Short mmCIF file of C-alpha atoms in Angstrom, two decimals:
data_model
loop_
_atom_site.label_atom_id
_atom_site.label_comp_id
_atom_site.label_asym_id
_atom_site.label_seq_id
_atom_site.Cartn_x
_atom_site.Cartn_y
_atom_site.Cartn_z
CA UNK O 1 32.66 -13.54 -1.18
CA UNK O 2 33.23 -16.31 -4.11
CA UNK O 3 30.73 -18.47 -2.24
CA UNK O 4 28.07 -15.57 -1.77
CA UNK O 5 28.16 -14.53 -4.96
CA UNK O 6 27.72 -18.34 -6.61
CA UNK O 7 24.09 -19.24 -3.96
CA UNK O 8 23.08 -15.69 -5.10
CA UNK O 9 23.86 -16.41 -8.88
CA UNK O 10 21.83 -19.89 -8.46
CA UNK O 11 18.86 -17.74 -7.56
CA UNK O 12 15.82 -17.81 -4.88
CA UNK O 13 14.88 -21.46 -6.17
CA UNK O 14 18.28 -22.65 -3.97
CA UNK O 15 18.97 -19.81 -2.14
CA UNK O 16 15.40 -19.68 -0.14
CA UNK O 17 16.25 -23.34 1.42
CA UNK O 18 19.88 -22.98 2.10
CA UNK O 19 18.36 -20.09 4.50
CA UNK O 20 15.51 -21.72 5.52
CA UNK O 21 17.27 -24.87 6.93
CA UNK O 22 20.20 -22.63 8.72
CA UNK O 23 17.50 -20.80 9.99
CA UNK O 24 15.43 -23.53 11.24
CA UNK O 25 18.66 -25.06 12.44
CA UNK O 26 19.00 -21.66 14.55
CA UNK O 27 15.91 -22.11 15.89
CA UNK O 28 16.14 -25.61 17.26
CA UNK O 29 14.16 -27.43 14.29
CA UNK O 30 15.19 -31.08 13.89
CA UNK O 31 17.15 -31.19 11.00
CA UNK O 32 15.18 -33.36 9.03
CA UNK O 33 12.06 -30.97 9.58
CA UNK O 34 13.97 -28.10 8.57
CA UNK O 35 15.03 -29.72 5.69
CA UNK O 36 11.80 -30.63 4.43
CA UNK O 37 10.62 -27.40 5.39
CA UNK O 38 13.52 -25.40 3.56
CA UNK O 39 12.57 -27.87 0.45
CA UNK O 40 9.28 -26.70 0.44
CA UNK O 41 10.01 -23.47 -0.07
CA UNK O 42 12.18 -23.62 -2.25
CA UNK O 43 9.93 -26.10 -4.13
CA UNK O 44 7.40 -23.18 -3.88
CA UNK O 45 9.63 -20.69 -5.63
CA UNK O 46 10.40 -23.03 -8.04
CA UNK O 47 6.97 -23.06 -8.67
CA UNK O 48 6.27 -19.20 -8.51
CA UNK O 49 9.16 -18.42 -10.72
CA UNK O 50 7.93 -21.42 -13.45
CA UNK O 51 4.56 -19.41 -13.77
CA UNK O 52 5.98 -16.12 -13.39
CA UNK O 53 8.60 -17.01 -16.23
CA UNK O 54 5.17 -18.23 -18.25
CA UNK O 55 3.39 -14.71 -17.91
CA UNK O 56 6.42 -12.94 -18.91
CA UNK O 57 7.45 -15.17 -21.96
CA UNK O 58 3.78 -15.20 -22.92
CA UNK O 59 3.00 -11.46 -22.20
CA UNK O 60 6.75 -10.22 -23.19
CA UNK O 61 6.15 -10.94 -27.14
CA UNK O 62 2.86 -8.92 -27.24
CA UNK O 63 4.76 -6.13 -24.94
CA UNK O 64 6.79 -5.93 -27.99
CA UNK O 65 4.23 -6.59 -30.82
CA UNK O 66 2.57 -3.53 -28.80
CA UNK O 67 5.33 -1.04 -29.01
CA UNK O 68 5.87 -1.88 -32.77
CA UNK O 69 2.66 -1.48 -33.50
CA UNK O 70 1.76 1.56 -31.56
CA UNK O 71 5.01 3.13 -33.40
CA UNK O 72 6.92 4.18 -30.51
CA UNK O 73 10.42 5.75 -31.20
CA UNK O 74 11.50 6.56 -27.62
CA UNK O 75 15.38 7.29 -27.07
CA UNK O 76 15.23 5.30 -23.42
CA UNK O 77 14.80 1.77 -23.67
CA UNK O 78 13.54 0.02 -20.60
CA UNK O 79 16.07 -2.97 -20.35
CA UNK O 80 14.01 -4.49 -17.40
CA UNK O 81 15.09 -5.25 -14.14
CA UNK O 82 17.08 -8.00 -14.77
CA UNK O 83 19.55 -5.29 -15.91
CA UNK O 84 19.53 -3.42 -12.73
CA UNK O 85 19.91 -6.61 -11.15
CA UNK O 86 23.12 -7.23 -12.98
CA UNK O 87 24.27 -3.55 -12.36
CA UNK O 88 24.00 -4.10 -8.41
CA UNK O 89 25.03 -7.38 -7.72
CA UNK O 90 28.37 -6.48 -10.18
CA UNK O 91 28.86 -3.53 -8.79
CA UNK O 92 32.33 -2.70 -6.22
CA UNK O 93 30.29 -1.46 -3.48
CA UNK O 94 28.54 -5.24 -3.03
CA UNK O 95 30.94 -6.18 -0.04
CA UNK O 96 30.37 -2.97 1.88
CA UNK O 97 26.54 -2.74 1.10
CA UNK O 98 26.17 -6.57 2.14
CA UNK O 99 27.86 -6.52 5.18
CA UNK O 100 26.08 -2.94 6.03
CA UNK O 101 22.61 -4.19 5.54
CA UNK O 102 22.95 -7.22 7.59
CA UNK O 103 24.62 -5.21 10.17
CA UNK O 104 21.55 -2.39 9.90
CA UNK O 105 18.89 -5.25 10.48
CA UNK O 106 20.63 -6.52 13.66
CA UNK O 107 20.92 -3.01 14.94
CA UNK O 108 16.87 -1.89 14.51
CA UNK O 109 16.20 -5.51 15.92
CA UNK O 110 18.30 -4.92 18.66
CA UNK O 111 17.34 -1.56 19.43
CA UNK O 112 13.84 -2.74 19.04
CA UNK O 113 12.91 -0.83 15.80
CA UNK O 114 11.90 -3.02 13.60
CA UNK O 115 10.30 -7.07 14.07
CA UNK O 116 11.31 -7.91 10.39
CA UNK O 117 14.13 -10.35 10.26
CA UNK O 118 15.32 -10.10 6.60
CA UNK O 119 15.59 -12.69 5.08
CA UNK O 120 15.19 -11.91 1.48
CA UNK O 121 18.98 -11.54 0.34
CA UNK O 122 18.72 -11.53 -3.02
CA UNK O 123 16.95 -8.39 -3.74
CA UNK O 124 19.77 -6.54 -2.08
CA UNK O 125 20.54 -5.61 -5.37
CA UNK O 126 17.85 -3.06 -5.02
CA UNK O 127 19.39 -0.77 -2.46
CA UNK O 128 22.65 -1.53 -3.83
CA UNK O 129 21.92 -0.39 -7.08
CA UNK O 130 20.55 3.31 -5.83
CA UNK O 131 24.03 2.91 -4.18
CA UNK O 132 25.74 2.25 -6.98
CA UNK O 133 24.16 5.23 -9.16
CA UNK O 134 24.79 7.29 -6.24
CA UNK O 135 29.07 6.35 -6.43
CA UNK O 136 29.15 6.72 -10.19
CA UNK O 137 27.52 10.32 -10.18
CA UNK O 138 30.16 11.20 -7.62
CA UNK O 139 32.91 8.81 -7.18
CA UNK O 140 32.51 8.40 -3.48
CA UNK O 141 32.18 4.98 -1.66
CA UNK O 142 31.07 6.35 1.31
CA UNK O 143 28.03 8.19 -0.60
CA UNK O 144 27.10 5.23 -2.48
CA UNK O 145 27.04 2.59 0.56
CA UNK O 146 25.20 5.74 2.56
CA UNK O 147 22.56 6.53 0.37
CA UNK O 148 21.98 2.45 -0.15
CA UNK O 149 21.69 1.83 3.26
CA UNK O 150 19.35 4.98 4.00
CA UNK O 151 16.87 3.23 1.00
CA UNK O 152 17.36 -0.09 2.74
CA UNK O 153 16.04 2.07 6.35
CA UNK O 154 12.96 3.55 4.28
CA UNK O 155 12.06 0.13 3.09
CA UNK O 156 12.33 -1.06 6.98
CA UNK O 157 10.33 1.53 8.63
CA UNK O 158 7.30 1.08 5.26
CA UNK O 159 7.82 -3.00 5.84
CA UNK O 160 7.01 -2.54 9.50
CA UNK O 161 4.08 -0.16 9.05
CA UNK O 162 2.58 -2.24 6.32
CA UNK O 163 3.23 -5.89 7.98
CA UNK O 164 0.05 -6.40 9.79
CA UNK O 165 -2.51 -5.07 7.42
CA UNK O 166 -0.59 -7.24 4.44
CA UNK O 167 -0.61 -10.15 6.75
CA UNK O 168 -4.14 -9.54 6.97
CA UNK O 169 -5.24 -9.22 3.39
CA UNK O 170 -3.45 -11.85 2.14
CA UNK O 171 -3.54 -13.87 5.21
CA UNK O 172 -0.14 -15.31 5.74
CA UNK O 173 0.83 -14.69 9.44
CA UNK O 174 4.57 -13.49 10.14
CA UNK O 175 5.78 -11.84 7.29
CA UNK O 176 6.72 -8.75 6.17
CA UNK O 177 8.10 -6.82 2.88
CA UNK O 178 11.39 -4.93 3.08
CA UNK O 179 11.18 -3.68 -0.47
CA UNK O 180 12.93 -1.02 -2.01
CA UNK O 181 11.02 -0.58 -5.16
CA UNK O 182 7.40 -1.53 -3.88
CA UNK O 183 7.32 -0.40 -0.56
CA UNK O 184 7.96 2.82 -1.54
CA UNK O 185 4.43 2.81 -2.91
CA UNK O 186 2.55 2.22 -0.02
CA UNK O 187 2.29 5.77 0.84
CA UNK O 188 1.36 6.75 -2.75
CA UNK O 189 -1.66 3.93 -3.09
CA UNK O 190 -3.23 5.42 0.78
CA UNK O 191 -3.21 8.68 -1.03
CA UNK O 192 -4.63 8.00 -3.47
CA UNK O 193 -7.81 5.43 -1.93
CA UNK O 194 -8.14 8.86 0.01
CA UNK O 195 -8.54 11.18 -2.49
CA UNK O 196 -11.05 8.47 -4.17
CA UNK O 197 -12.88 7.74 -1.14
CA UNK O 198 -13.55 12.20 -0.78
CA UNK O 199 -14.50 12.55 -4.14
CA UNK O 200 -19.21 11.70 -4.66
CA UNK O 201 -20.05 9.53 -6.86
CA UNK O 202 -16.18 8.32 -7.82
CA UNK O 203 -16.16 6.56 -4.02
CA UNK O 204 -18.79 4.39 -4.94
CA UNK O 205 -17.02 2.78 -7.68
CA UNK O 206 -16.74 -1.00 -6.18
CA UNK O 207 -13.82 -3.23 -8.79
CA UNK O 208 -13.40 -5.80 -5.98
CA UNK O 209 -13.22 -9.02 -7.39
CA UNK O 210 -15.77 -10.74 -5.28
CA UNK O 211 -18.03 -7.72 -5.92
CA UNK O 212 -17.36 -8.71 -9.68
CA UNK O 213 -18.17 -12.12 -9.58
CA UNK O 214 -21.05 -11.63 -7.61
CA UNK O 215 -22.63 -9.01 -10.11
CA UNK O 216 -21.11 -10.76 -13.38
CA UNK O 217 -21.36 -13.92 -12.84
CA UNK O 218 -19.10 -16.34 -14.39
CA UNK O 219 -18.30 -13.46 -16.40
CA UNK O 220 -16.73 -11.98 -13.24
CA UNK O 221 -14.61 -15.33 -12.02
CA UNK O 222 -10.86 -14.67 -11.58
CA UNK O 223 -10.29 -17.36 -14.33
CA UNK O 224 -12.86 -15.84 -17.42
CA UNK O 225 -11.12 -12.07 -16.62
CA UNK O 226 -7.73 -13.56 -16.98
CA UNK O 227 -8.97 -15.10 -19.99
CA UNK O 228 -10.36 -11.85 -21.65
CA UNK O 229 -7.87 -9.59 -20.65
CA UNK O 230 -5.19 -12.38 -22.35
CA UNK O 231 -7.42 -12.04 -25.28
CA UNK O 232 -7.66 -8.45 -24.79
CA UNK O 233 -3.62 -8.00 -25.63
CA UNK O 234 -3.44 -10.01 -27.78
CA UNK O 235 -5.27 -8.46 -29.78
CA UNK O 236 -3.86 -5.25 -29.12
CA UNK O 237 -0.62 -6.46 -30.42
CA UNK O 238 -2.32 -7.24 -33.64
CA UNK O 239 -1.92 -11.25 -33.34
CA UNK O 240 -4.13 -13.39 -35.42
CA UNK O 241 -6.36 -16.09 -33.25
CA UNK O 242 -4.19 -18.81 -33.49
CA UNK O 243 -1.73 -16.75 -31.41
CA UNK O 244 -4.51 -15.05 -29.07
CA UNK O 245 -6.19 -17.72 -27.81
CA UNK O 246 -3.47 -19.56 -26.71
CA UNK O 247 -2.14 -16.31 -25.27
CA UNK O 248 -5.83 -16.02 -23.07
CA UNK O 249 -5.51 -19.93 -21.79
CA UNK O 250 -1.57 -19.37 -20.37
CA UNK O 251 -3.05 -15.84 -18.43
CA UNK O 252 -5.40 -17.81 -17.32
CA UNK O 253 -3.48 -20.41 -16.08
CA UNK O 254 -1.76 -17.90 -14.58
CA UNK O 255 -4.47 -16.37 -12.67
CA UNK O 256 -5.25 -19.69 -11.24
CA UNK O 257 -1.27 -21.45 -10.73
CA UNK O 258 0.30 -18.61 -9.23
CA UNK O 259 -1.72 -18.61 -5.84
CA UNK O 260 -1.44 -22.24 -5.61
CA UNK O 261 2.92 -21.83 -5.88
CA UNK O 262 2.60 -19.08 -3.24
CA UNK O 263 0.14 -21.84 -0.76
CA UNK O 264 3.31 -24.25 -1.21
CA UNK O 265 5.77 -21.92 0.27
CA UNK O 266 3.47 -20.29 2.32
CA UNK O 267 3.99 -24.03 4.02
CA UNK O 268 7.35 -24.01 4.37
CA UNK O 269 7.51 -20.72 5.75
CA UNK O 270 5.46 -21.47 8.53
CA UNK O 271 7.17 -24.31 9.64
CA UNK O 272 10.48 -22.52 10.32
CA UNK O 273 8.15 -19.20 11.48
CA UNK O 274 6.44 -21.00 14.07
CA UNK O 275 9.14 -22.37 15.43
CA UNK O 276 10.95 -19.05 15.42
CA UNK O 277 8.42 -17.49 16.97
CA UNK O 278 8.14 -20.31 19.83
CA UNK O 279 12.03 -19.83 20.42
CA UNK O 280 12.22 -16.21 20.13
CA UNK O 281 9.22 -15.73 23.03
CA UNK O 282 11.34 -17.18 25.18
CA UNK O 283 14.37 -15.03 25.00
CA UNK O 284 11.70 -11.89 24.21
CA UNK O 285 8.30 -12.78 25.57
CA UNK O 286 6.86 -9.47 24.97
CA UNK O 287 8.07 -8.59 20.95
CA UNK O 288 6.91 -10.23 17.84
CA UNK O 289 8.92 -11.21 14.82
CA UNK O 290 8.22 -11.25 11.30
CA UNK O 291 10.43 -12.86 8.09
CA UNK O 292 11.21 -10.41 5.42
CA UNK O 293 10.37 -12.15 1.91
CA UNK O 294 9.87 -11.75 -1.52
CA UNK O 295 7.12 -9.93 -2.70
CA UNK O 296 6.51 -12.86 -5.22
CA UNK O 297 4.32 -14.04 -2.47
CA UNK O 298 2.53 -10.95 -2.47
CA UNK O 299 1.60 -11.29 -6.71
CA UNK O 300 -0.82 -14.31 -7.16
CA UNK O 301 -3.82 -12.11 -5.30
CA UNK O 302 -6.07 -11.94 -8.57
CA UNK O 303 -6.89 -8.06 -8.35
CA UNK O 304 -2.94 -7.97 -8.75
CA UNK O 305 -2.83 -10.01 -11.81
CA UNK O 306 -6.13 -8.70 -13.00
CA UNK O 307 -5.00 -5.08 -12.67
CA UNK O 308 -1.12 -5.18 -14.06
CA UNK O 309 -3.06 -6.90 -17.60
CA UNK O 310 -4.65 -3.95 -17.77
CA UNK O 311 -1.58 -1.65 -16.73
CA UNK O 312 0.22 -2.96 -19.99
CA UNK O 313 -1.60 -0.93 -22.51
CA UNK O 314 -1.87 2.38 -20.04
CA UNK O 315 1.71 2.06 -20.01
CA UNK O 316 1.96 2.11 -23.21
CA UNK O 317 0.23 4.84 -23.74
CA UNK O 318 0.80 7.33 -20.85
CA UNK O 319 4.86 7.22 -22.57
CA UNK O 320 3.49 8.48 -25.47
CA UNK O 321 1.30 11.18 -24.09
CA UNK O 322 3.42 12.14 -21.02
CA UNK O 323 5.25 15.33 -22.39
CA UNK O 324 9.07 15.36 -21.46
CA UNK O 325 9.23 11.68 -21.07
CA UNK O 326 11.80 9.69 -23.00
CA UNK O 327 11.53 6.41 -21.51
CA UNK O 328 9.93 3.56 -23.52
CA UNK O 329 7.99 0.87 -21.43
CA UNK O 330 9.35 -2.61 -22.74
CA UNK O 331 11.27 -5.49 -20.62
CA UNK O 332 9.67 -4.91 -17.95
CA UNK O 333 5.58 -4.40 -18.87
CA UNK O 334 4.96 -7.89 -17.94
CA UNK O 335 6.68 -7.34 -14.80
CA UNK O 336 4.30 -3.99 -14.02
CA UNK O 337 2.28 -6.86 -11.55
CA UNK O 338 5.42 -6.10 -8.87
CA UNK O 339 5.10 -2.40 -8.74
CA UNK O 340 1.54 -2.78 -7.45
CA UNK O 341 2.00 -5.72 -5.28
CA UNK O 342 2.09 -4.27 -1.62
CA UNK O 343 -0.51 -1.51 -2.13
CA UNK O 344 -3.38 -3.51 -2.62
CA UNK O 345 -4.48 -3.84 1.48
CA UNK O 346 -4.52 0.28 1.28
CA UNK O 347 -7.04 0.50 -1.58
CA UNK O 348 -9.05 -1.96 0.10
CA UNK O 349 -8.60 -4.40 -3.13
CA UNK O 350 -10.56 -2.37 -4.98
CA UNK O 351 -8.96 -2.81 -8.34
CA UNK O 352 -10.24 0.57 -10.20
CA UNK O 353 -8.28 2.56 -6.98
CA UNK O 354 -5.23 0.01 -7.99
CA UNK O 355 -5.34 0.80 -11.07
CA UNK O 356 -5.19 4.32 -10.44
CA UNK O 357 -2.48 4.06 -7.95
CA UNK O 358 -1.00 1.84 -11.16
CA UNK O 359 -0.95 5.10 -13.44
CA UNK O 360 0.62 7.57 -11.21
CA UNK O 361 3.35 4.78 -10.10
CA UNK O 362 3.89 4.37 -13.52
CA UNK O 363 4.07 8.10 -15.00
CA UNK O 364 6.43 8.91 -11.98
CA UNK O 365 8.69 5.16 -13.35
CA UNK O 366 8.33 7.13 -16.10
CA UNK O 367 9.49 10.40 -15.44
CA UNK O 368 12.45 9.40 -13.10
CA UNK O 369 13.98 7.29 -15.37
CA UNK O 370 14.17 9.25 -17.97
CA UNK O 371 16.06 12.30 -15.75
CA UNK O 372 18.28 9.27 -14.89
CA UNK O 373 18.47 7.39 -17.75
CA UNK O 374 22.50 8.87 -18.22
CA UNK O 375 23.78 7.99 -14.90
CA UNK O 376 21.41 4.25 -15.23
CA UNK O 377 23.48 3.67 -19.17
CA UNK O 378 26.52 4.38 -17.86
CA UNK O 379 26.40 1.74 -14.46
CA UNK O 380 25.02 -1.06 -17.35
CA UNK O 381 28.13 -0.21 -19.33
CA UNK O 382 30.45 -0.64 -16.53
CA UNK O 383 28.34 -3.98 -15.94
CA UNK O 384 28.93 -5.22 -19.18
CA UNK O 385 25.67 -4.62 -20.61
CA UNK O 386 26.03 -2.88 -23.75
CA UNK O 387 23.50 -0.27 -25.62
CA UNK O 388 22.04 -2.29 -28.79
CA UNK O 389 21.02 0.83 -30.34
CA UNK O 390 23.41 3.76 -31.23
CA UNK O 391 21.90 7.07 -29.69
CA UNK O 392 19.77 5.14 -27.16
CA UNK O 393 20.22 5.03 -23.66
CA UNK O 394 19.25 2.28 -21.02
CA UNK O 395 16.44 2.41 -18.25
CA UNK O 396 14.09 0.06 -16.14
CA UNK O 397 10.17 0.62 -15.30
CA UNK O 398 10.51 -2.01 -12.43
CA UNK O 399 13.88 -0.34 -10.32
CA UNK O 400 13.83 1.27 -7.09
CA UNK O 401 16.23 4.11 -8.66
CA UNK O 402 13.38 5.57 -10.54
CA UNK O 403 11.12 5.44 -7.39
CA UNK O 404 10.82 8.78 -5.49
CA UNK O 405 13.04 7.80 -2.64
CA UNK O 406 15.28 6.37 -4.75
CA UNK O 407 15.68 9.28 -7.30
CA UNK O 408 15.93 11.64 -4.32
CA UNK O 409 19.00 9.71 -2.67
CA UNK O 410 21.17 9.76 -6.17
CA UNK O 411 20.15 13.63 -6.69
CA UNK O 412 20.97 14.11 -2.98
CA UNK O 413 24.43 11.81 -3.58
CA UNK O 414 25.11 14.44 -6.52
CA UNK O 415 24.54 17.60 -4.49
CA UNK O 416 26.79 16.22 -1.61
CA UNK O 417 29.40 15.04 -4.32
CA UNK O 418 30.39 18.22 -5.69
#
């Protein structure tokens, strides 16, 4: 487990070709193909996670200079995900939850329930950190590794539905997302493009961006919205122009790096999923396999981007107005582009039904972590992540725990606990 837990602690960057080159290997790729090929992936998320890491250092300060300015006094402080990530991967139900999701995978795949062959390990901290909220509210093993695995089913059965029409949209053949935190969206963003789509006048509204650089202009390119909507928080956090402008050019850059990073993986993927597919058509000609990845390849679609720039300052202000909610949006704003990442296809790109989908995401983020913001402080304290503020308690607006399967599994784990 020593071993596991020092590839997971290196990251994606050297995890992603470890498993690409077994994998390949598995699948009868010469060695030095599947080298090159697991190298180019990981070369790819070295890339994704470089600009990633630029729109969250450059966006994270404003966050900030936001909430300051806007006076919030909020007694749940979003510590961002990176905190729930430390919670689950510390936590002493990693063994069981590990070894049960691997084993759950090979059972839908060989009871032909699922295509998806997971391969995205290192967001098992998602399911196992449901899990783990679910053992410290009652104290039961069983529970916890339960209610993480049921999570880890949910995101299976969404990641199958949503495979082809993903594929589609963002036109990368073979994947899928088993995702524990966006998946569970998907159902919320086809609501919601339906309620749009029955309601006159509201239906017609048309945000896509090719509609908005046809009617715009070079006012409507992917690259001059970026650039405004940089400007446009900056400003909002009350920086003077020296600090705004730079601010716009690094969104920018954003806007037009990101989908280049995901291109480079996308190559390496396909050199291992072809060949997968080749070999596995011979032992099953009649199913179809997909990879499960990270929905970082999912974020570099510009009415993603576009949209979570603008999700920033809602968020921002639906904690304020929301009555009853205690949490206060803060790590994690920049990081708002995830929770909208796989329900784009279902609101046919439109970004104004995105951003819609956006705000109710949010308000229930909202909501759900601040009814679990006790049992959420507690796990970070037992992870060695302390409270800095006396009287404040610990959240995240990018978790699975806060989503409404996940908050449904802990309060379930409580009910069965007593």
């Amino acid at each position: 487990m020593s071993i596991f837990n020092t590839i997971i602690g290196m990251g994606s960057t050297v995890m992603m070709p470890i498993i690409f080159f077994v994998v390949g290997l598995i699948f009868r790729v010469k060695p030095g193909k599947a080298f090159k090929a697991g190298m180019t992936v990981g070369i790819g998320f070295t890339g994704i996670n470089m600009v990633v890491n630029l729109l969250l250092d450059s966006l994270g300060p404003a966050a900030q200079d936001m909430v300051t300015r806007f006076g919030l006094n909020l007694t749940v402080v979003d510590a961002g995900w990176a905190t729930g990530s430390a919670i689950g991967w510390s936590s002493p139900l990693i063994p069981f939850i590990v070894v049960g999701a691997i084993l759950l995978n090979l059972i839908l795949l060989f009871i032909n329930k699922t295509k998806i062959i997971n391969i995205d390990i290192f967001n098992y901290w998602l399911i196992s950190l449901v899990g783990t909220l679910v053992y410290h509210a009652t104290g039961s093993i069983p529970l916890g590794v339960g209610g993480a695995l049921l999570l880890y089913l949910v995101a299976f059965i969404i990641g199958d539905l949503t495979a082809k029409p993903i594929q589609d949209m963002y036109k990368i053949k073979g994947v899928a997302f088993v995702h524990a935190t966006c998946g569970i969206y998907v159902p919320l963003g086809i609501a919601v493009n339906w309620i749009v789509e029955h309601i006159p006048g509201i239906n017609k509204i048309d945000m896509n961006p090719e509609k908005i650089t046809k009617t715009l202009g070079v006012f409507g390119e992917p690259v001059t919205l970026a650039t405004i909507l940089g400007a446009g928080l900056g400003i909002l956090a009350g920086w003077p122009v020296d600090q705004i402008l730079p601010l716009a050019v690094k969104v920018a850059a954003v806007m037009i790096l990101l989908p280049k990073m995901v291109d480079v993986t996308v190559e390496g993927v396909m050199v291992i999923r072809d060949a997968a597919e080749e070999y596995m058509k011979k032992l099953f000609p009649n199913r179809e396999f997909y990879f499960g990845m990270d929905t970082a390849l999912l974020i570099g679609e510009p009415c993603i981007i576009a949209t979570s720039l603008l999700l920033i300052p809602a968020a921002l202000i639906l904690s304020m107005i929301l009555p009853g909610n205690k949490m206060l949006p803060f790590t994690d704003l920049a990081s708002i582009v995830f929770l909208i990442s796989m329900v784009a296809p279902f609101c046919k790109r439109n970004m104004f039904r995105i951003f819609l989908t956006g705000l109710a995401i949010i308000t229930i983020q909202l909501y759900a972590g601040t009814s679990l913001a006790p049992g959420f402080t507690e796990a970070a304290k037992q992870a060695n992540v302390s409270v800095s503020v006396e009287g404040q308690e610990l959240g995240s607006l990018v978790a699975p725990y806060n989503t409404p399967a996940g908050w449904a599994i802990i309060k379930a784990g409580e009910i069965l606990g007593k």
